[in-house]
Each structure stands twice: as structure tokens, then as C-alpha cells.
Coordinates of C-alpha atoms in Angstrom, one line a residue:
M1 CA 22.6 13.2 -16.6
A2 CA 23.9 11.2 -13.6
Y3 CA 21.8 10.3 -10.6
I4 CA 22.6 9.0 -7.2
G5 CA 22.2 5.3 -7.1
N6 CA 21.2 4.7 -10.7
Q7 CA 21.7 1.0 -10.1
Y8 CA 18.5 -0.7 -9.0
N9 CA 17.7 -0.6 -5.3
H10 CA 18.1 -4.1 -3.9
L11 CA 14.6 -4.4 -2.5
E12 CA 13.2 -2.7 -5.6
K13 CA 14.9 -5.3 -7.9
D14 CA 14.3 -8.3 -5.8
L15 CA 10.8 -7.8 -4.4
Y16 CA 8.7 -4.9 -5.4
K17 CA 7.2 -3.3 -8.5
A18 CA 5.4 0.1 -8.5
P19 CA 2.3 0.0 -6.4
T20 CA -1.1 -0.4 -8.1
V21 CA -4.2 1.1 -6.7
F22 CA -7.2 -1.3 -6.4
S23 CA -10.8 -0.4 -5.6
S24 CA -10.4 -2.3 -2.3
G25 CA -8.0 0.4 -1.1
S26 CA -5.0 -1.9 -0.9
T27 CA -1.7 -2.0 -2.7
S28 CA -0.3 -4.8 -4.8
L29 CA 3.4 -5.6 -4.2
D30 CA 4.4 -8.2 -6.7
T31 CA 7.2 -10.5 -5.8
A32 CA 10.1 -12.0 -7.6
N33 CA 12.2 -15.1 -6.9
D34 CA 14.3 -14.7 -3.8
K35 CA 17.7 -16.3 -4.6
E36 CA 20.0 -14.4 -2.2
S37 CA 21.8 -16.0 0.7
V38 CA 20.6 -14.8 4.1
V39 CA 21.0 -14.9 7.8
S40 CA 19.3 -18.0 9.3
D41 CA 16.4 -17.7 11.6
C42 CA 18.2 -19.4 14.4
E43 CA 20.9 -16.7 14.4
S44 CA 18.5 -13.8 14.5
G45 CA 16.0 -15.1 17.0
V46 CA 13.2 -14.6 14.4
S47 CA 11.3 -17.8 13.8
G48 CA 7.9 -19.3 13.9
P49 CA 4.5 -17.5 13.4
C50 CA 3.7 -13.9 14.1
F51 CA 5.2 -12.5 17.3
D52 CA 2.5 -11.0 19.5
Q53 CA 3.9 -7.5 20.3
P54 CA 1.7 -4.8 21.9
S55 CA -0.7 -3.4 19.2
L56 CA 0.9 -0.4 17.4
C57 CA -2.2 1.0 15.8
N58 CA -5.0 -0.6 13.8
N59 CA -5.6 2.1 11.2
G60 CA -4.7 0.5 7.9
L61 CA -1.9 -1.8 9.2
I62 CA -1.9 -5.6 8.8
Q63 CA 0.7 -7.8 10.4
L64 CA 2.7 -10.1 8.1
C65 CA 3.6 -13.6 9.3
S66 CA 6.5 -15.9 8.7
G67 CA 6.0 -17.5 5.3
D68 CA 4.7 -14.4 3.7
K69 CA 7.1 -13.6 0.9
A70 CA 7.4 -9.9 1.7
H71 CA 7.9 -10.6 5.4
D72 CA 10.6 -13.2 4.8
L73 CA 12.6 -11.2 2.3
I74 CA 12.5 -8.0 4.3
T75 CA 13.5 -9.9 7.5
R76 CA 16.4 -11.6 5.8
R77 CA 17.7 -8.5 4.0
F78 CA 17.4 -6.4 7.2
L79 CA 19.3 -8.9 9.3
S80 CA 21.9 -9.8 6.7
N81 CA 22.7 -6.1 6.2
L82 CA 23.2 -5.6 9.9
G83 CA 26.0 -8.2 9.8
S84 CA 27.2 -9.2 13.3
M85 CA 24.7 -6.9 14.9
A86 CA 21.9 -9.1 13.8
V87 CA 22.3 -11.4 16.8
H88 CA 21.2 -8.5 19.0
I89 CA 17.8 -8.2 17.2
K90 CA 14.9 -10.2 18.7
D91 CA 11.1 -10.6 18.2
L92 CA 11.0 -8.9 14.9
T93 CA 7.6 -8.0 13.5
I94 CA 6.6 -6.5 10.2
Q95 CA 3.3 -4.7 9.5
K96 CA 2.2 -3.6 6.1
N97 CA 0.5 -0.3 5.3
C98 CA -2.6 -1.1 3.3
F99 CA -3.3 2.6 2.5
A100 CA -6.8 2.2 3.7
G101 CA -9.3 5.1 3.5
V102 CA -9.8 7.9 1.1
T103 CA -6.9 10.1 2.5
W104 CA -4.3 7.4 2.1
Q105 CA -5.5 6.5 -1.3
A106 CA -5.1 10.2 -2.3
R107 CA -1.5 10.2 -0.9
L108 CA -0.7 7.0 -2.8
Q109 CA -2.0 8.5 -6.0
S110 CA -0.1 11.7 -5.3
F111 CA 3.1 9.6 -4.9
Q112 CA 2.5 8.0 -8.2
I113 CA 1.8 11.3 -9.9
F114 CA 5.0 12.8 -8.6
N115 CA 6.9 9.7 -9.6
K116 CA 5.7 10.2 -13.2
A117 CA 6.4 13.9 -13.1
M118 CA 10.0 13.1 -11.9
E119 CA 10.4 10.7 -14.8
K120 CA 9.4 13.4 -17.2
K121 CA 11.7 15.9 -15.5
C122 CA 14.6 13.4 -16.0
G123 CA 14.0 13.3 -19.7
G124 CA 10.8 11.5 -20.7
G125 CA 11.5 7.9 -19.8
G126 CA 14.2 9.0 -17.3
D127 CA 15.0 7.5 -13.9
A128 CA 13.0 9.0 -11.1
N129 CA 15.5 7.4 -8.7
V130 CA 12.9 5.7 -6.5
K131 CA 14.5 3.9 -3.6
Y132 CA 13.5 1.9 -0.6
A133 CA 14.9 3.4 2.6
W134 CA 14.7 3.1 6.4
C135 CA 13.4 5.8 8.7
A136 CA 13.7 5.5 12.5
A137 CA 10.7 6.8 14.4
T138 CA 9.2 6.5 17.9
R139 CA 6.0 4.6 18.5
D140 CA 4.0 7.8 18.8
E141 CA 5.5 9.2 15.6
V142 CA 4.7 6.0 13.7
C143 CA 1.1 6.1 14.9
K144 CA 0.7 9.7 13.8
I145 CA 2.3 9.1 10.4
V146 CA 0.1 6.1 9.8
E147 CA -3.0 8.1 10.7
H148 CA -2.3 11.5 9.4
G149 CA 0.8 11.3 7.2
F150 CA 4.0 13.3 7.8
G151 CA 3.7 16.6 9.4
H152 CA 5.0 18.8 12.2
C153 CA 3.6 16.6 14.9
G154 CA 4.5 13.3 13.1
L155 CA 8.0 14.2 12.0
P156 CA 10.7 11.7 13.1
K157 CA 13.3 13.6 15.2
N158 CA 16.8 14.0 13.7
S159 CA 19.9 16.0 14.6
G160 CA 19.1 18.7 12.0
L161 CA 22.7 18.4 10.9
Y162 CA 21.8 18.2 7.2
G163 CA 19.0 20.7 7.1
H164 CA 15.3 20.6 7.7
G165 CA 13.7 17.4 6.4
I166 CA 13.5 13.7 7.0
Y167 CA 16.7 11.6 7.1
L168 CA 16.5 8.1 5.8
S169 CA 19.1 5.4 5.3
P170 CA 19.5 3.2 2.2
D171 CA 17.8 -0.2 2.4
D172 CA 21.1 -1.9 2.5
S173 CA 22.4 0.3 5.3
P174 CA 19.9 -0.1 8.1
M175 CA 22.6 0.4 10.8
E176 CA 22.2 4.2 10.9
S177 CA 18.5 3.9 11.4
V178 CA 18.8 1.2 14.0
K179 CA 21.2 3.4 16.0
N180 CA 18.5 6.1 16.0
A181 CA 15.6 3.9 16.9
V182 CA 14.2 4.7 20.4
A183 CA 12.7 1.9 22.5
D184 CA 9.2 2.4 23.9
K185 CA 8.1 1.4 27.4
N186 CA 8.0 -2.2 26.3
G187 CA 11.5 -2.2 24.9
V188 CA 10.2 -2.2 21.3
R189 CA 11.9 -0.1 18.6
Y190 CA 10.4 1.0 15.3
L191 CA 11.6 1.6 11.8
M192 CA 9.6 2.5 8.7
L193 CA 10.6 1.0 5.4
C194 CA 9.6 3.7 2.9
R195 CA 9.5 4.1 -0.8
V196 CA 11.2 7.4 -1.6
I197 CA 11.4 9.6 -4.8
L198 CA 14.9 11.0 -4.8
G199 CA 15.2 12.4 -8.3
K200 CA 18.5 14.1 -8.7
A201 CA 20.3 14.4 -5.3
E202 CA 22.7 17.2 -4.2
L203 CA 25.4 17.1 -1.6
V204 CA 24.3 18.7 1.7
Q205 CA 27.1 19.9 3.9
P206 CA 27.0 19.3 7.7
G207 CA 25.5 22.3 9.5
S208 CA 23.3 23.1 6.6
K209 CA 20.1 25.1 7.3
Q210 CA 18.6 24.0 4.0
C211 CA 14.9 23.2 3.8
H212 CA 14.3 22.8 0.1
P213 CA 16.3 22.0 -3.1
S214 CA 19.0 24.7 -3.8
S215 CA 17.8 25.0 -7.4
D216 CA 15.3 23.4 -9.8
E217 CA 18.1 21.0 -10.9
F218 CA 17.9 19.1 -7.6
D219 CA 15.2 17.2 -5.8
S220 CA 16.7 15.7 -2.6
G221 CA 19.9 15.7 -0.6
V222 CA 22.6 13.2 0.4
D223 CA 25.5 13.3 2.9
D224 CA 27.8 11.7 0.3
L225 CA 27.5 11.7 -3.5
S226 CA 29.4 8.4 -4.1
S227 CA 28.2 6.3 -1.1
P228 CA 25.4 8.0 0.8
K229 CA 24.4 6.9 4.2
K230 CA 21.7 9.6 4.5
Y231 CA 18.9 10.5 2.1
V232 CA 17.4 13.9 2.9
V233 CA 13.8 14.5 1.8
W234 CA 13.0 18.2 2.3
S235 CA 10.1 19.3 4.5
T236 CA 8.4 20.6 1.4
H237 CA 8.2 17.1 -0.1
L238 CA 7.2 15.0 3.0
N239 CA 3.8 13.7 1.8
T240 CA 4.5 13.6 -1.9
H241 CA 7.9 11.9 -2.1
I242 CA 7.8 9.4 0.8
L243 CA 5.5 6.5 1.0
P244 CA 5.7 4.5 4.3
E245 CA 4.9 0.9 3.2
F246 CA 6.1 -1.3 6.1
I247 CA 6.6 -0.9 9.8
V248 CA 9.4 -3.0 11.2
S249 CA 9.5 -3.4 15.0
F250 CA 11.9 -5.4 17.1
R251 CA 13.5 -5.7 20.5
A252 CA 17.2 -5.6 21.1
T253 CA 19.3 -7.4 23.6
S254 CA 20.9 -5.5 26.5
S255 CA 24.3 -5.8 24.8
L256 CA 23.2 -3.7 21.8
K257 CA 24.3 -0.4 23.4
G258 CA 27.7 -2.0 24.2
F259 CA 27.9 -3.3 20.6
L260 CA 27.4 0.1 19.2
G261 CA 29.9 1.6 21.6
M262 CA 32.4 -1.0 20.4
Q263 CA 31.8 0.0 16.8
D264 CA 32.6 3.6 17.7
R265 CA 35.8 2.5 19.5
L266 CA 36.9 0.5 16.4
K267 CA 36.7 3.8 14.5
M268 CA 39.2 5.5 16.7
P269 CA 42.1 6.8 14.7
T270 CA 45.6 5.2 14.8
S271 CA 47.2 8.3 13.4
P272 CA 48.1 11.4 15.6
W273 CA 45.0 12.6 17.3
I274 CA 43.7 15.0 20.0
S275 CA 40.8 14.9 22.3
F276 CA 37.8 17.1 21.5
P277 CA 38.0 19.2 24.6
A278 CA 41.7 19.8 24.0
L279 CA 41.0 20.6 20.3
I280 CA 38.2 23.0 21.2
S281 CA 40.5 24.8 23.6
A282 CA 43.3 25.0 21.0
L283 CA 40.9 26.2 18.2
S284 CA 39.5 29.0 20.4
K285 CA 42.8 30.8 19.9
Y286 CA 42.2 31.0 16.2
L287 CA 38.5 31.0 15.5
P288 CA 35.9 33.7 16.2
P289 CA 33.5 33.2 19.2
T290 CA 30.5 32.5 16.9
A291 CA 32.3 29.5 15.3
M292 CA 33.5 28.2 18.6
N293 CA 30.0 28.4 20.1
L294 CA 28.7 26.2 17.2
I295 CA 31.6 23.8 17.6
S296 CA 30.9 23.5 21.3
K297 CA 27.2 23.0 20.7
Y298 CA 27.8 20.2 18.2
Y299 CA 30.3 18.6 20.7
R300 CA 27.5 18.6 23.3
D301 CA 25.1 17.1 20.7
H302 CA 27.7 14.3 20.2
K303 CA 28.0 13.6 23.9
D304 CA 24.2 13.5 24.1
K305 CA 24.3 11.0 21.1
K306 CA 22.3 13.4 18.9
I307 CA 25.0 13.2 16.2
S308 CA 27.7 10.7 15.4
R309 CA 31.4 11.1 15.9
H310 CA 31.9 11.2 12.1
E311 CA 29.3 14.0 11.8
L312 CA 31.1 16.0 14.6
I313 CA 34.4 15.6 12.8
Q314 CA 32.9 16.8 9.5
L315 CA 31.4 19.9 11.2
V316 CA 34.7 20.8 12.9
R317 CA 36.5 20.4 9.5
Q318 CA 33.9 22.7 7.9
F319 CA 34.5 25.5 10.5
A320 CA 38.2 25.2 11.1
G321 CA 39.6 23.9 7.8
D322 CA 42.0 21.0 7.4
K323 CA 45.1 23.1 7.4
L324 CA 44.4 24.6 10.8
L325 CA 43.3 21.2 12.2
I326 CA 46.5 19.5 11.0
A327 CA 48.6 22.3 12.5
V328 CA 46.8 22.0 15.9
I329 CA 47.1 18.2 16.0
K330 CA 50.8 18.3 15.1
S331 CA 51.4 21.0 17.7
S332 CA 49.7 19.0 20.4
R333 CA 51.7 15.9 19.5
T334 CA 55.0 17.7 19.9
K335 CA 53.9 18.8 23.4

């Protein structure tokens, strides 16, 4: 039986083993030798001791400092996986969830129980497909999740494009989460680095209204089976399949928005193309009003930066079909 990402998750392999509950209420995260090449501190603007950002929340979080093995490895991997975007990240701070209190200890044990259950479901000693993944959240959302766990009032906002659940990005692809991170009044953005039980993942099509696995065979969703950029953990699994272990906060330079805009421009097609307003106008001659209303809605969502250009294209392809799109584009080119 094949699973998404059967290869070891990089953070899982390089840094962490499964969490162990101690009577003190904390979690042990064993470390391995860090041998990978990384972005230097001088390039990232991250150096020296702990950066004194405004207090997030004091309930069960401790701030890690430079020199702590978990802090240094997460920092280096986060920045190196951002590539040239890393120079826009400043004042990075990492806090660790100590799972303090009876409630968090219960959630931690629940996560471990579901992990074992997933292994059994996958064939005895099977692969539960546990990954580390990034989740963007506002400051208020992070505080609510740290205090109360995931829920209706502490659910990071997403576009809803891939159904009802929490969207996370793989640990080696933090760019998607960074794009969705919203700055607070002090200019600080927040990401949660979570351990996630994915089990067997199924492909979720753009525009899906799914809120749970489509069958007992599946456990989670992805946007792409071969190279996922989004993990989808359904709303039914929020507090059993996601464990927020670290809170990463940072400031970004004023050029970050321009950098992301440049990335979108670099993706502009060199083959024949048509603007979205012109495409919508042309498609209205062939598609029913219900489909056109949805396409128009998703175009507005794209303009409001709720969904990416790629997601918008996938939705239009789903509603119109490639044959019609090709015909419309070719027709516009001849005109």
C-alpha cells in the first residue's frame, strides 16, 4: 500500500523522535547530529540571543534561544527552504509548546494513541505517515489554539478551496504558509510547526466541499499526489491528528510583498494566453450561469489574495474543461 511521502520527513529524520510524556508535563524531543549545509545567520538577520518580541501568550510556551539545538535546526531549515526569500525574514523567534496542564497532556496522549491506531490500520507495523508541517495563523488564533486547542474560534483561516479543514504545507515548503501569514499590529507574523498524522492521503480537487475522508480507506487530503504543497486535515480530526509543537514568529522587510509579486510575475505563461476578465466573458457564452457565478467568485477571491493564481487556474479548468479553454484561448489569439 503506497502512502504520500513514505520517505522520512526531513525534520523527523534530522531532529525529532516521537514525543514521550513525562510526569513534569513536558515533551522530550531527542536530537540527532545536524550535518546539513544551511543559510548563514548574517544572511537571515537572525543572530545573537533571544529576540525580545512582544509576549505572545504564557500558557505552556517557552522561548528557545540561539544555541538550543531545536532552535538552530528549525531556523536554518526554515530559512534555507525559503531560498532567496530568506533575506526578507528578520527577528525570528521560536517558542516551544511544553504541553503544560492536564488538558494538553490528554491531547498529547490522544495524538500518540491515534498514531498507534494509524500504524495498525496501515498493517501492523505500518507507516502512519507522520509529518512535520507549517500552518499559518494570526496572533489571536495562535493564542486560542495554545490555550484551547483547535476549534471553531481557533481555526486558522484558509480559502476553503480544498474543503473544510486545516491546510498545512510540508516542512520543506514553508513558502505557502509564509504567504498566508498575516502581520499583527507590531508587524510580527506567526507560523505553527506541527506534527501531523496523515495516514493515507487522497487527492482533493479544487472547489471541494469535503469535510471528512471520502471513505475508510483514506485519512487526509492533499492538493497533489506526487508533490503536495497542501496537506488537508479534516475538521473531524483537528485535535487528534495535529500537534502544534513550535510557534515561529518573525518580521518581514517591506520588500516582502514586492518579492511575492515578482514570484507571481515569473509564473506568467509564455505560451498563448488570455486575461481572466476576457476569459470569463468568453466562457459565459458556453457555460451555465451557476458555473460562471462560481468562476467569477473565485476570480474575486484571487484579486483579494484569498487564493493563488495557480488555484484559480485549476478551478477554471475544473469548470470549463481543457478542450473549451484551449479553443477559447486560440480564438482570442486569432482576434
